[in-house]
Amino acid sequence: MADIVWWKESVVYQIYPISFMDSDGDGHGDLRGIYDKLDYLTDLGIDVIWICPIYESPGHDNGYDISDYYAIMRKYGTMEDFDRLLEEAHKRGLKIMMDLVLNHTSDEHPWFAESRSMKDNPKRDYYIWRSGKHGQLPNNWESYFGGSVWKLDPETNEYYLHLYSEHQPDLNWDNPQMAEEMYEMVHWWLEKGVDGFRFDAVAHIAKAEGLPSAHNPDNLPVVPAYQLFSNLQQVHSILNKLNDMILKPYGPMTVGETSGLGPEQALAYVGTDRNELNMVFQFEHMFVDAQSSGIGKWNYREWKLPELKEIMSQWQTVLHGRGWNANYMGNHDQPRPVSRFGDDGKYRVRSAQMLATWMLTLEGTPYIYQGEEIGMTNIAFPDIEQYRDIETMNYYRHHIGQGRSKQDVMEAIWLKSRDNARTPMQWDDSEHAGFTKGEPWIQVNDNFTEINVAAAESDPQSILHYYRKLISLRKKNKVLIYGAYELLLADDPDIYAYTRTLDDEKVLVILNFSSNEPEMHWPEGWAAEQAKLMICNVNKRYSTDEGTILLQPYEARVYRML
Ligand code: GLC
């Protein structure tokens, strides 16, 4: 059996603080709001809270543009509030994972103010500056948020590089002083007692030598160039160093955000022999409904279950015994899973429960994003003015500018905008869903009167109660954590079924990802009389007398072999 470590056995709950709970009526969530909800989180049964960035920031990208790594954003409270939260969480046995942005800072960070001021400022080289080539951009890379990665700065008439928005200049990790200052900062947070880190956009901290332009057969002004700034060798050297110099004595839980890799490549980060990260967030399954990865996410493609199964199964099997998975189906950058992979209408409750069963029965550490546990859904604001996300607004501006129809652009936004996941947490059916006494920074989803925590608490059949059961089931059954995964019925268009095996324990997971009523045979070695149901999301299952299993829409069952 694999080494037993706490972060493998933990369930993580992700908080997007601006939208979680507002304690002071300014319309933004805050640290005291999180503090007030610790009972709720304890009752859910989670172990680790990952809090998206709460550092000082002008907030162009909701905190992913940090202007002071040592201070708490005023809207979120004070460092005392943070200390109190950390202490109280620890008292309850909960751990806190910080979100750290190492790839870039805010353009309001004092380093950048110095860097941009003069070419020979000592901090010039903390960022990536280039002069234009004969009046042209330094290269043709496209930003994740649209347009070029280069922004001309009038101060010195040179361009700086930003993979994300122009308010997020990329740091230059070739500069040893800058790296040193970052390592020190990580150390400072560990000394404070935090238990882990999610390293934002960490795959991109190294860029290809010489910043060459990407292949561009159609001679476009900018093109996606992910391979020139993702998962390069130098990222691994930096992570090794970070472990050796800073992390090792503290043993924090670490997860890296690494787009653009498959499981074999991921082993370079998470292989047990690597000294880098405990696990990574992979993106392959997040592009099953897109024409291509990265910025191609906006171009919808109908997703197919066999493809989703194939991707997940690859990750499950390749990493088994060699590394560790991080499993998620949504986060603050993704649409709501029930709207994307389930049914947010008639079968909302049941399909959200089915998806939860999936996440909680895979090998790897499960991540639950706020609101998933009550089945919160996408929004479809009619007007772009109601959106807040910088990526969404850039997308809209760019495509309207190119002459696309408003309807067409809004339809893409309804499907894929990050704001789908960023509307306020729905606590009860009072005004603004009990999230704030003031005006929320972004509109609450209209369905809050029906979908909210209070309603879920009082309904024993709710998604929330089901999550509690699932989490406790996972805790009690090591086979669900460590067991080897084997996919069944790879080509079935409706059913996702697999077994998990640990020593002499065997579990069978059956998930109906459709509104059909498909039928399957008991897999080889299994029979109704020798299978004990561990959990199921329908009250009255169809009979299994005929030796087959007939499923209801979005049904999920987990059996243990007797
Ligand atoms: C990550 C974050 C995302 C942010 C980006 C830039 O992808 O999850 O929210 O916009 O990095 O920091």
Coordinates of C-alpha atoms and ligand atoms in Angstrom, one line a residue:
M1 CA 0.0 0.0 0.0
A2 CA 1.1 3.5 -0.7
D3 CA 2.7 5.6 2.1
I4 CA 0.0 7.1 4.2
V5 CA 0.1 10.8 4.4
W6 CA -2.5 13.3 5.6
W7 CA -2.8 15.2 2.3
K8 CA -3.8 12.0 0.5
E9 CA -6.5 11.3 3.0
S10 CA -7.9 14.8 3.1
V11 CA -10.8 16.4 1.4
V12 CA -10.3 20.0 0.4
Y13 CA -12.8 22.7 0.2
Q14 CA -12.0 25.7 -2.0
I15 CA -13.2 29.1 -0.9
Y16 CA -13.4 32.1 -3.3
P17 CA -13.3 34.6 -0.6
I18 CA -14.9 37.6 -2.4
S19 CA -18.1 35.5 -2.9
F20 CA -18.2 33.3 0.2
M21 CA -19.6 35.3 3.1
D22 CA -19.6 39.0 3.8
S23 CA -19.5 39.9 7.5
D24 CA -19.5 43.7 7.3
G25 CA -22.0 44.6 4.6
D26 CA -19.6 46.0 2.1
G27 CA -20.8 43.5 -0.5
H28 CA -17.5 41.6 -0.6
G29 CA -16.8 38.4 1.3
D30 CA -14.2 38.5 4.0
L31 CA -12.1 36.6 6.5
R32 CA -14.6 37.1 9.3
G33 CA -17.2 35.7 7.0
I34 CA -15.1 32.5 6.6
Y35 CA -14.6 32.4 10.4
D36 CA -18.3 32.5 10.9
K37 CA -18.8 29.6 8.6
L38 CA -16.3 27.2 10.2
D39 CA -19.0 25.2 11.9
Y40 CA -20.6 24.7 8.5
L41 CA -17.3 23.5 7.1
T42 CA -16.6 21.2 10.0
D43 CA -20.0 19.7 9.7
L44 CA -19.4 19.0 6.0
G45 CA -16.4 16.9 7.1
I46 CA -13.7 18.5 5.0
D47 CA -10.1 18.7 6.2
V48 CA -8.4 21.4 4.3
I49 CA -9.6 24.9 3.3
W50 CA -7.9 26.3 0.2
I51 CA -8.5 30.1 0.2
C52 CA -8.0 31.9 -3.1
P53 CA -5.7 34.9 -2.8
I54 CA -6.4 37.3 0.1
Y55 CA -3.2 39.4 -0.1
E56 CA -3.2 43.1 -0.8
S57 CA -4.3 43.6 -4.4
P58 CA -6.0 46.2 -6.6
G59 CA -8.3 43.4 -7.5
H60 CA -8.2 43.5 -11.3
D61 CA -8.3 39.7 -11.3
N62 CA -9.9 39.2 -7.8
G63 CA -6.6 39.0 -5.9
Y64 CA -4.5 37.1 -8.5
D65 CA -2.8 40.4 -9.0
I66 CA -0.9 40.8 -5.7
S67 CA 0.6 44.1 -4.7
D68 CA 1.9 43.0 -1.3
Y69 CA 2.5 39.4 -0.4
Y70 CA 2.8 40.2 3.3
A71 CA -0.5 42.0 3.8
I72 CA -4.2 41.1 3.7
M73 CA -6.4 42.9 1.3
R74 CA -8.3 45.5 3.2
K75 CA -11.7 44.3 1.9
Y76 CA -10.9 40.9 3.4
G77 CA -9.9 42.2 6.8
T78 CA -6.6 42.4 8.7
M79 CA -3.6 40.1 9.5
E80 CA -5.2 39.7 12.9
D81 CA -8.3 38.4 11.3
F82 CA -6.2 36.0 9.4
D83 CA -4.3 34.8 12.5
R84 CA -7.6 34.3 14.3
L85 CA -9.0 32.3 11.4
L86 CA -5.9 30.1 11.2
E87 CA -5.9 29.5 15.0
E88 CA -9.6 28.6 15.1
A89 CA -9.3 26.4 12.1
H90 CA -6.4 24.6 13.7
K91 CA -8.3 24.2 16.9
R92 CA -10.9 22.3 14.9
G93 CA -8.4 20.2 13.1
L94 CA -8.9 22.0 9.8
K95 CA -5.9 23.0 7.8
I96 CA -5.4 26.1 5.7
M97 CA -3.9 26.1 2.2
M98 CA -2.9 29.5 0.8
D99 CA -3.1 30.4 -2.9
L100 CA 0.3 31.8 -4.0
V101 CA 0.9 33.5 -7.3
L102 CA 4.6 33.1 -8.2
N103 CA 4.2 33.8 -11.9
H104 CA 3.4 37.5 -11.8
T105 CA 2.5 40.3 -9.4
S106 CA 0.2 43.3 -9.8
D107 CA 1.4 46.2 -11.8
E108 CA 0.9 48.1 -8.5
H109 CA 3.5 46.0 -6.7
P110 CA 6.4 48.3 -5.5
W111 CA 8.8 46.0 -7.4
F112 CA 7.0 46.8 -10.7
A113 CA 6.9 50.5 -9.9
E114 CA 10.7 50.5 -9.6
S115 CA 11.2 48.1 -12.5
R116 CA 9.3 50.3 -14.9
S117 CA 10.8 53.6 -13.7
M118 CA 14.2 53.2 -15.4
K119 CA 16.1 50.8 -17.5
D120 CA 19.0 50.7 -15.1
N121 CA 16.9 50.3 -11.9
P122 CA 18.1 47.3 -9.9
K123 CA 14.6 45.9 -10.1
R124 CA 14.3 46.3 -13.8
D125 CA 15.3 42.6 -14.3
Y126 CA 12.7 41.4 -11.8
Y127 CA 10.3 41.4 -14.8
I128 CA 10.6 40.6 -18.5
W129 CA 11.3 43.7 -20.6
R130 CA 12.1 43.8 -24.3
S131 CA 12.3 46.5 -26.9
G132 CA 10.0 46.2 -30.0
K133 CA 11.5 44.7 -33.1
H134 CA 11.3 47.4 -35.9
G135 CA 8.2 48.9 -34.4
Q136 CA 6.7 45.4 -33.9
L137 CA 5.9 43.4 -30.8
P138 CA 8.8 41.5 -29.3
N139 CA 7.1 38.2 -30.3
N140 CA 3.7 36.8 -31.3
W141 CA 2.5 35.2 -28.1
E142 CA -1.2 35.5 -27.3
S143 CA -2.2 36.3 -23.7
Y144 CA -4.6 34.0 -21.8
F145 CA -6.9 36.9 -21.5
G146 CA -6.8 37.8 -25.2
G147 CA -4.5 40.1 -27.3
S148 CA -0.7 40.2 -27.1
V149 CA 1.3 39.3 -24.0
W150 CA 3.3 42.5 -24.5
K151 CA 2.4 46.0 -23.3
L152 CA 4.4 49.0 -24.3
D153 CA 5.2 51.1 -21.2
P154 CA 5.7 54.8 -22.1
E155 CA 8.1 55.3 -19.1
T156 CA 11.0 53.7 -20.9
N157 CA 9.4 52.9 -24.2
E158 CA 9.9 49.1 -23.8
Y159 CA 7.4 46.3 -23.6
Y160 CA 6.8 44.1 -20.5
L161 CA 5.4 40.6 -20.7
H162 CA 2.1 39.6 -19.2
L163 CA 0.7 36.1 -19.9
Y164 CA -2.5 37.2 -18.2
S165 CA -3.9 40.8 -18.0
E166 CA -1.7 43.9 -18.5
H167 CA -2.2 44.4 -14.7
Q168 CA -0.3 41.2 -14.1
P169 CA 3.3 41.6 -15.3
D170 CA 5.2 38.3 -15.3
L171 CA 8.2 37.9 -13.0
N172 CA 11.6 36.9 -14.3
W173 CA 12.6 33.8 -12.5
D174 CA 16.1 34.0 -14.0
N175 CA 16.8 36.8 -11.6
P176 CA 18.3 35.3 -8.5
Q177 CA 17.4 38.2 -6.2
M178 CA 13.8 38.1 -7.2
A179 CA 13.7 34.3 -6.7
E180 CA 15.4 34.8 -3.3
E181 CA 12.7 37.3 -2.2
M182 CA 10.0 34.9 -3.3
Y183 CA 11.5 32.0 -1.3
E184 CA 11.7 34.2 1.7
M185 CA 8.1 35.1 1.4
V186 CA 7.0 31.5 1.2
H187 CA 9.1 30.8 4.3
W188 CA 7.3 33.7 6.1
W189 CA 3.9 32.1 5.5
L190 CA 5.1 28.7 6.7
E191 CA 6.5 30.3 9.8
K192 CA 3.0 31.7 10.4
G193 CA 1.7 28.2 10.4
V194 CA -0.1 27.7 7.1
D195 CA -0.4 24.1 6.1
G196 CA -0.1 24.2 2.4
F197 CA 0.0 26.0 -0.9
R198 CA -1.7 26.0 -4.2
F199 CA 0.8 27.4 -6.6
D200 CA -1.1 29.4 -9.2
A201 CA 0.0 29.2 -12.8
V202 CA 3.2 27.6 -11.7
A203 CA 3.7 25.8 -15.0
H204 CA 4.4 29.1 -16.6
I205 CA 7.1 30.6 -14.4
A206 CA 9.8 29.7 -16.9
K207 CA 9.7 30.9 -20.6
A208 CA 11.6 29.5 -23.5
E209 CA 15.1 30.8 -23.9
G210 CA 15.1 33.9 -26.1
L211 CA 11.3 34.2 -26.1
P212 CA 11.0 32.9 -29.7
S213 CA 7.8 33.6 -31.7
A214 CA 5.4 30.6 -32.1
H215 CA 4.8 28.9 -35.4
N216 CA 2.4 31.1 -37.3
P217 CA 1.4 29.8 -40.7
D218 CA -1.5 32.2 -41.1
N219 CA 0.7 35.2 -40.2
L220 CA -1.7 36.3 -37.4
P221 CA -0.8 39.2 -35.1
V222 CA -0.8 36.9 -32.1
V223 CA -1.1 33.1 -31.7
P224 CA -1.4 30.7 -28.8
A225 CA 2.2 29.8 -27.8
Y226 CA 1.6 27.6 -24.7
Q227 CA 4.4 25.2 -25.4
L228 CA 6.9 28.1 -25.2
F229 CA 5.9 29.0 -21.6
S230 CA 4.5 25.8 -20.0
N231 CA 6.1 23.1 -18.1
L232 CA 9.6 23.8 -19.2
Q233 CA 12.7 22.2 -17.5
Q234 CA 13.5 25.3 -15.5
V235 CA 10.1 25.1 -13.6
H236 CA 11.3 21.8 -12.2
S237 CA 14.6 23.2 -11.1
I238 CA 12.9 26.1 -9.3
L239 CA 10.5 23.7 -7.5
N240 CA 13.3 21.5 -6.5
K241 CA 15.1 24.4 -5.0
L242 CA 12.0 25.7 -3.3
N243 CA 11.6 22.3 -1.6
D244 CA 15.2 22.0 -0.6
M245 CA 15.6 25.5 0.7
I246 CA 12.2 26.2 2.2
L247 CA 9.4 23.6 2.2
K248 CA 11.0 20.4 3.4
P249 CA 11.2 21.0 7.1
Y250 CA 7.5 22.1 7.2
G251 CA 6.0 19.4 5.0
P252 CA 3.2 21.5 3.6
M253 CA 0.6 20.1 1.2
T254 CA 1.4 21.4 -2.3
V255 CA -0.7 21.5 -5.4
G256 CA 0.4 23.2 -8.6
E257 CA -1.8 24.6 -11.3
T258 CA -0.4 23.0 -14.5
S259 CA -2.2 23.3 -17.7
G260 CA -1.0 21.7 -20.9
L261 CA 0.2 18.3 -19.7
G262 CA -0.8 14.7 -19.7
P263 CA -0.2 12.2 -16.9
E264 CA 3.2 11.0 -18.0
Q265 CA 4.5 14.5 -18.1
A266 CA 2.8 15.2 -14.8
L267 CA 5.0 12.6 -13.1
A268 CA 7.9 15.1 -13.5
Y269 CA 6.1 17.2 -10.9
V270 CA 4.4 14.6 -8.7
G271 CA 6.5 11.5 -9.1
T272 CA 7.4 10.2 -5.6
D273 CA 11.1 10.6 -6.5
R274 CA 10.8 14.2 -7.7
N275 CA 10.9 16.5 -4.7
E276 CA 8.6 18.9 -6.3
L277 CA 4.8 18.9 -5.7
N278 CA 2.4 16.6 -4.0
M279 CA -0.1 16.9 -6.8
V280 CA -1.2 19.0 -9.7
F281 CA -4.4 20.3 -11.2
Q282 CA -4.5 18.9 -14.7
F283 CA -6.7 20.5 -17.3
E284 CA -7.3 17.8 -19.9
H285 CA -10.9 17.0 -18.7
M286 CA -11.7 20.7 -18.6
F287 CA -11.3 20.9 -22.4
V288 CA -13.7 18.0 -23.4
D289 CA -16.2 20.6 -24.3
A290 CA -13.9 23.0 -26.2
Q291 CA -12.5 23.1 -29.7
S292 CA -9.0 23.5 -28.3
S293 CA -7.2 24.2 -25.0
G294 CA -6.3 27.6 -23.5
I295 CA -8.2 30.4 -25.1
G296 CA -9.9 27.8 -27.3
K297 CA -12.1 27.1 -24.3
W298 CA -14.7 29.7 -25.6
N299 CA -15.4 27.6 -28.8
Y300 CA -17.9 25.0 -27.6
R301 CA -17.8 21.4 -28.6
E302 CA -20.3 18.9 -27.4
W303 CA -18.6 16.7 -24.9
K304 CA -18.8 12.9 -25.0
L305 CA -18.6 10.6 -22.0
P306 CA -16.2 8.0 -23.5
E307 CA -13.6 10.8 -24.0
L308 CA -14.1 12.1 -20.4
K309 CA -13.7 8.5 -19.1
E310 CA -10.6 8.0 -21.2
I311 CA -8.9 11.1 -19.9
M312 CA -9.7 10.5 -16.2
S313 CA -8.8 6.8 -16.5
Q314 CA -5.4 7.7 -17.9
W315 CA -4.7 9.9 -15.0
Q316 CA -6.0 7.3 -12.5
T317 CA -3.8 4.5 -13.9
V318 CA -0.6 6.3 -14.9
L319 CA -0.2 8.0 -11.5
H320 CA -1.2 5.0 -9.4
G321 CA 1.7 4.0 -7.2
R322 CA 4.0 6.6 -8.8
G323 CA 2.4 10.0 -7.9
W324 CA -0.9 11.4 -6.7
N325 CA -3.9 12.9 -8.3
A326 CA -5.9 16.1 -7.4
N327 CA -9.5 15.6 -8.5
Y328 CA -11.8 18.4 -9.3
M329 CA -14.7 19.1 -11.6
G330 CA -15.1 22.8 -11.0
N331 CA -13.4 25.8 -9.5
H332 CA -13.4 29.6 -9.7
D333 CA -12.2 29.5 -13.3
Q334 CA -14.7 26.9 -14.6
P335 CA -18.4 26.7 -15.2
R336 CA -20.5 25.0 -12.5
P337 CA -20.2 21.2 -12.9
V338 CA -23.9 20.5 -12.5
S339 CA -24.6 22.8 -15.4
R340 CA -21.7 21.4 -17.5
F341 CA -21.7 17.7 -16.8
G342 CA -25.0 17.1 -15.1
D343 CA -28.5 18.5 -15.6
D344 CA -29.2 21.8 -13.8
G345 CA -33.0 21.5 -14.5
K346 CA -35.2 18.5 -13.7
Y347 CA -32.3 16.3 -12.4
R348 CA -30.3 18.9 -10.7
V349 CA -30.2 17.3 -7.3
R350 CA -29.6 13.8 -8.5
S351 CA -27.0 14.7 -11.1
A352 CA -25.1 16.8 -8.6
Q353 CA -25.1 13.9 -6.3
M354 CA -23.9 11.6 -9.1
L355 CA -21.0 13.9 -9.9
A356 CA -20.1 14.2 -6.2
T357 CA -20.0 10.4 -6.1
W358 CA -17.6 10.4 -9.0
M359 CA -15.2 12.9 -7.4
L360 CA -15.2 11.3 -3.9
T361 CA -14.5 7.7 -5.2
L362 CA -11.5 8.4 -7.4
E363 CA -7.9 7.9 -6.3
G364 CA -6.4 11.3 -5.4
T365 CA -7.3 14.2 -3.2
P366 CA -10.8 15.5 -3.9
Y367 CA -11.4 19.3 -4.1
I368 CA -14.9 20.6 -3.6
Y369 CA -15.5 24.2 -4.8
Q370 CA -17.8 26.3 -2.8
G371 CA -21.5 25.9 -3.8
E372 CA -20.9 22.5 -5.4
E373 CA -22.2 20.9 -2.2
I374 CA -25.6 22.5 -2.7
G375 CA -25.6 22.2 -6.5
M376 CA -25.2 25.8 -7.5
T377 CA -25.7 26.4 -11.2
N378 CA -24.3 28.6 -14.0
I379 CA -25.8 32.1 -14.5
A380 CA -26.7 33.7 -17.8
F381 CA -26.8 37.4 -17.2
P382 CA -28.4 39.1 -20.3
D383 CA -26.0 42.0 -20.3
I384 CA -22.2 42.2 -20.3
E385 CA -22.4 45.1 -17.7
Q386 CA -23.5 42.5 -15.1
Y387 CA -20.3 40.5 -15.6
R388 CA -17.1 41.3 -13.5
D389 CA -14.5 38.9 -14.7
I390 CA -11.6 40.5 -16.6
E391 CA -11.2 37.5 -18.9
T392 CA -14.9 37.6 -19.8
M393 CA -14.9 41.3 -20.4
N394 CA -11.8 41.2 -22.6
Y395 CA -13.4 38.3 -24.6
Y396 CA -16.6 40.3 -25.1
R397 CA -14.8 43.5 -26.2
H398 CA -12.5 41.7 -28.6
H399 CA -15.2 39.7 -30.3
I400 CA -17.8 42.5 -30.6
G401 CA -14.9 44.5 -32.0
Q402 CA -14.4 41.8 -34.6
G403 CA -18.0 42.1 -35.7
R404 CA -19.5 39.0 -34.1
S405 CA -23.1 39.3 -33.0
K406 CA -23.9 40.1 -29.3
Q407 CA -26.1 37.0 -29.1
D408 CA -23.3 34.8 -30.3
V409 CA -20.8 36.2 -27.9
M410 CA -23.1 36.1 -25.0
E411 CA -23.9 32.5 -25.7
A412 CA -20.3 31.6 -25.4
I413 CA -20.1 33.6 -22.1
W414 CA -23.1 31.9 -20.6
L415 CA -21.4 28.5 -21.2
K416 CA -17.8 29.4 -20.2
S417 CA -17.5 32.6 -18.3
R418 CA -15.6 32.3 -15.0
D419 CA -18.3 34.4 -13.4
N420 CA -20.6 31.3 -13.6
A421 CA -18.7 30.1 -10.5
R422 CA -18.2 33.4 -8.9
T423 CA -21.7 34.5 -8.0
P424 CA -22.2 34.7 -4.2
M425 CA -22.6 31.6 -2.1
Q426 CA -26.3 31.0 -1.5
W427 CA -26.8 30.6 2.2
D428 CA -30.5 31.1 2.6
D429 CA -33.6 32.6 0.9
S430 CA -33.3 36.1 2.5
E431 CA -32.2 39.1 0.4
H432 CA -28.9 38.5 -1.5
A433 CA -29.1 34.9 -0.4
G434 CA -27.8 35.8 3.1
F435 CA -24.4 36.5 1.6
T436 CA -24.4 40.2 2.4
K437 CA -26.4 42.9 4.1
G438 CA -25.1 45.4 1.5
E439 CA -25.0 45.4 -2.3
P440 CA -23.1 42.3 -3.6
W441 CA -20.1 43.0 -5.8
I442 CA -21.7 40.7 -8.4
Q443 CA -25.4 39.8 -8.6
V444 CA -26.6 36.7 -6.8
N445 CA -28.0 33.9 -8.9
D446 CA -31.8 34.3 -9.1
N447 CA -32.4 30.7 -8.1
F448 CA -31.2 31.3 -4.5
T449 CA -34.7 31.1 -3.1
E450 CA -34.7 27.4 -4.1
I451 CA -31.0 26.6 -4.0
N452 CA -29.4 27.5 -0.7
V453 CA -27.7 26.0 2.3
A454 CA -30.6 26.5 4.7
A455 CA -33.0 24.6 2.4
A456 CA -30.4 21.9 1.9
E457 CA -29.9 21.5 5.7
S458 CA -33.6 20.9 6.3
D459 CA -34.0 18.4 3.5
P460 CA -32.5 14.9 4.3
Q461 CA -32.4 14.1 0.6
S462 CA -30.4 17.1 -0.3
I463 CA -27.1 17.3 -2.1
L464 CA -25.5 18.7 1.0
H465 CA -26.5 15.7 3.2
Y466 CA -25.3 13.4 0.5
Y467 CA -21.9 15.1 0.4
R468 CA -21.6 14.6 4.1
K469 CA -22.3 10.9 3.8
L470 CA -19.9 10.5 0.9
I471 CA -17.1 12.3 2.7
S472 CA -17.5 10.2 5.8
L473 CA -17.7 7.0 3.6
R474 CA -14.4 7.9 2.0
K475 CA -12.8 8.4 5.3
K476 CA -13.9 5.1 6.6
N477 CA -12.9 3.1 3.5
K478 CA -9.3 3.3 2.6
V479 CA -10.1 1.4 -0.6
L480 CA -11.8 4.6 -1.8
I481 CA -8.6 6.5 -1.2
Y482 CA -5.8 4.1 -2.2
G483 CA -7.5 1.4 -4.2
A484 CA -6.3 0.7 -7.7
Y485 CA -8.7 1.9 -10.4
E486 CA -10.0 -0.1 -13.3
L487 CA -12.4 1.3 -15.9
L488 CA -15.3 -0.9 -17.1
L489 CA -17.5 -0.3 -20.2
A490 CA -15.1 2.2 -21.7
D491 CA -17.3 2.8 -24.7
D492 CA -20.6 3.1 -23.0
P493 CA -22.1 6.5 -23.9
D494 CA -24.1 6.8 -20.7
I495 CA -22.5 4.8 -17.9
Y496 CA -19.2 5.5 -16.2
A497 CA -18.3 2.5 -14.1
Y498 CA -15.1 1.4 -12.4
T499 CA -13.8 -0.7 -9.7
R500 CA -11.3 0.2 -6.9
T501 CA -9.2 -2.6 -5.4
L502 CA -7.1 -2.6 -2.3
D503 CA -5.7 -5.9 -1.0
D504 CA -8.9 -8.0 -0.6
E505 CA -11.3 -5.2 -0.7
K506 CA -13.2 -4.3 -3.8
V507 CA -15.6 -1.6 -4.6
L508 CA -17.7 -1.0 -7.7
V509 CA -18.8 2.5 -8.7
I510 CA -21.6 2.9 -11.2
L511 CA -22.5 6.4 -12.5
N512 CA -25.2 7.2 -15.0
F513 CA -24.1 10.4 -16.7
S514 CA -27.4 10.7 -18.7
S515 CA -31.1 11.2 -18.4
N516 CA -31.6 7.8 -20.1
E517 CA -32.2 4.5 -18.2
P518 CA -29.3 2.4 -19.4
E519 CA -28.8 -1.2 -18.3
M520 CA -25.6 -3.0 -17.6
H521 CA -24.6 -6.5 -16.6
W522 CA -22.9 -7.2 -13.3
P523 CA -19.2 -7.1 -14.1
E524 CA -17.2 -10.3 -14.1
G525 CA -16.7 -11.6 -10.5
W526 CA -19.6 -9.5 -9.2
A527 CA -23.2 -10.7 -8.4
A528 CA -26.1 -9.0 -6.7
E529 CA -26.0 -11.4 -3.7
Q530 CA -22.4 -10.7 -3.0
A531 CA -22.5 -7.0 -3.3
K532 CA -23.4 -4.6 -0.5
L533 CA -24.7 -1.2 -1.4
M534 CA -22.6 1.5 0.3
I535 CA -24.3 4.6 -1.1
C536 CA -26.9 5.5 -3.7
N537 CA -28.7 8.6 -4.8
V538 CA -32.1 7.2 -5.6
N539 CA -34.6 6.0 -3.0
K540 CA -36.2 3.2 -4.9
R541 CA -33.8 1.4 -7.1
Y542 CA -35.0 -0.8 -9.9
S543 CA -34.8 -4.5 -9.0
T544 CA -31.6 -6.3 -9.9
D545 CA -33.5 -9.7 -10.0
E546 CA -32.8 -10.3 -13.7
G547 CA -29.1 -10.3 -13.0
T548 CA -28.6 -6.9 -14.7
I549 CA -28.5 -3.4 -13.3
L550 CA -31.1 -1.0 -14.7
L551 CA -30.3 2.5 -13.8
Q552 CA -32.5 5.6 -13.4
P553 CA -31.5 9.0 -14.8
Y554 CA -28.2 10.2 -13.2
E555 CA -28.2 7.4 -10.7
A556 CA -25.1 6.7 -8.8
R557 CA -24.3 3.5 -6.8
V558 CA -21.3 2.3 -4.9
Y559 CA -21.1 -1.4 -3.9
R560 CA -18.6 -3.2 -1.8
M561 CA -17.9 -6.9 -2.6
L562 CA -18.8 -9.2 0.2
Ligands
GLC1 C1 -5.0 31.0 -12.4 C2 -6.1 31.4 -11.5 C3 -7.0 32.4 -12.3 C4 -6.1 33.6 -12.5 C5 -4.8 33.2 -13.3 C6 -3.9 34.4 -13.2 O1 -5.3 30.4 -13.6 O2 -6.8 30.2 -11.1 O3 -8.1 32.7 -11.5 O4 -6.9 34.5 -13.3 O5 -4.2 32.1 -12.7 O6 -3.3 34.5 -11.9

